[in-house]
Amino acid sequence: METVPAAEPPAGPPKRARRFGQFSLLSLLTLMAVLCLAAAYLNVARRLAQSNALLEQARLKSVEQQHEIDRLRAQLGVITVTDPKKIHVLALRTE
């Protein structure tokens, strides 16, 4: 009598060994999405910081200009009413 060799289970497609540097398409898309979001956030943060710096410079310039206007008005004798509830008096020189 002949012996029949034991049947081996059907083999599926051969498994490939993963090498370093291989990745799935989903991993690539996820990585690209994260990198794009990070770049967008950093760009917005940089532009916001620049805008805040420009606003601060404009505010300082405005304050300096207002002091100059006040000084020139005082030289000309123009009265500036800062509190309408108080009495404001301007002394005029007579010769």
Tab-separated table of C-alpha atoms in Angstrom:
chain	number	residue	atom	x	y	z
A	1	MET	CA	0.000	0.000	0.000
A	2	GLU	CA	1.149	3.336	-0.884
A	3	THR	CA	1.104	6.090	1.623
A	4	VAL	CA	-0.406	9.324	0.534
A	5	PRO	CA	1.535	12.321	1.686
A	6	ALA	CA	-0.335	14.657	4.007
A	7	ALA	CA	-1.983	17.472	2.157
A	8	GLU	CA	-0.460	20.847	2.881
A	9	PRO	CA	-2.790	23.756	3.495
A	10	PRO	CA	-3.270	25.949	0.452
A	11	ALA	CA	-0.712	28.684	0.454
A	12	GLY	CA	-1.875	32.256	-0.060
A	13	PRO	CA	0.159	34.897	-1.774
A	14	PRO	CA	3.683	34.941	-0.482
A	15	LYS	CA	4.281	37.496	2.241
A	16	ARG	CA	6.899	40.064	1.456
A	17	ALA	CA	9.334	41.051	4.114
A	18	ARG	CA	8.949	44.774	4.943
A	19	ARG	CA	12.063	46.721	4.345
A	20	PHE	CA	13.064	49.970	6.003
A	21	GLY	CA	11.674	52.935	4.097
A	22	GLN	CA	8.511	51.301	2.882
A	23	PHE	CA	5.239	52.855	3.945
A	24	SER	CA	1.633	52.732	2.976
A	25	LEU	CA	-0.184	55.359	0.976
A	26	LEU	CA	-2.382	56.147	3.979
A	27	SER	CA	0.700	56.811	6.101
A	28	LEU	CA	2.076	59.124	3.431
A	29	LEU	CA	-1.177	61.052	3.148
A	30	THR	CA	-1.460	61.357	6.928
A	31	LEU	CA	2.098	62.611	7.217
A	32	MET	CA	1.561	65.149	4.431
A	33	ALA	CA	-1.651	66.413	6.057
A	34	VAL	CA	0.096	66.877	9.416
A	35	LEU	CA	3.030	68.675	7.779
A	36	CYS	CA	0.713	70.973	5.818
A	37	LEU	CA	-1.285	71.840	8.941
A	38	ALA	CA	1.909	72.586	10.885
A	39	ALA	CA	3.249	74.787	8.078
A	40	ALA	CA	-0.043	76.681	7.843
A	41	TYR	CA	-0.122	77.237	11.608
A	42	LEU	CA	3.456	78.507	11.664
A	43	ASN	CA	2.776	80.851	8.747
A	44	VAL	CA	-0.305	82.313	10.451
A	45	ALA	CA	1.602	82.724	13.727
A	46	ARG	CA	4.459	84.507	11.931
A	47	ARG	CA	2.113	86.857	10.092
A	48	LEU	CA	0.206	87.601	13.296
A	49	ALA	CA	3.438	88.486	15.105
A	50	GLN	CA	4.440	90.800	12.237
A	51	SER	CA	1.028	92.489	12.300
A	52	ASN	CA	1.213	93.002	16.056
A	53	ALA	CA	4.685	94.538	15.722
A	54	LEU	CA	3.452	96.928	13.022
A	55	LEU	CA	0.442	97.913	15.128
A	56	GLU	CA	2.664	98.622	18.125
A	57	GLN	CA	4.968	100.792	16.003
A	58	ALA	CA	1.966	102.707	14.641
A	59	ARG	CA	0.590	103.197	18.159
A	60	LEU	CA	3.914	104.565	19.418
A	61	LYS	CA	4.151	106.898	16.435
A	62	SER	CA	0.603	108.084	17.055
A	63	VAL	CA	1.374	108.834	20.711
A	64	GLU	CA	4.501	110.781	19.715
A	65	GLN	CA	2.524	112.756	17.136
A	66	GLN	CA	-0.211	113.552	19.659
A	67	HIS	CA	2.401	114.897	22.113
A	68	GLU	CA	3.836	117.067	19.329
A	69	ILE	CA	0.364	118.389	18.471
A	70	ASP	CA	-0.314	119.187	22.137
A	71	ARG	CA	3.023	121.011	22.432
A	72	LEU	CA	2.357	123.086	19.315
A	73	ARG	CA	-1.169	123.955	20.458
A	74	ALA	CA	0.218	125.108	23.787
A	75	GLN	CA	2.708	127.347	21.965
A	76	LEU	CA	-0.065	128.892	19.888
A	77	GLY	CA	-2.298	129.419	22.898
A	78	VAL	CA	-5.027	127.050	21.747
A	79	ILE	CA	-6.937	125.702	24.717
A	80	THR	CA	-7.491	121.977	24.850
A	81	VAL	CA	-10.495	120.857	26.863
A	82	THR	CA	-9.745	117.481	28.407
A	83	ASP	CA	-12.568	117.429	30.997
A	84	PRO	CA	-15.726	119.366	30.091
A	85	LYS	CA	-16.919	119.355	33.729
A	86	LYS	CA	-14.014	121.552	34.817
A	87	ILE	CA	-13.418	125.220	34.120
A	88	HIS	CA	-10.627	125.911	31.639
A	89	VAL	CA	-8.939	129.300	31.609
A	90	LEU	CA	-6.408	130.646	29.173
A	91	ALA	CA	-4.240	133.577	30.227
A	92	LEU	CA	-3.514	136.054	27.460
A	93	ARG	CA	-0.659	138.526	27.546
A	94	THR	CA	-1.524	142.163	27.049
A	95	GLU	CA	1.094	144.740	26.359
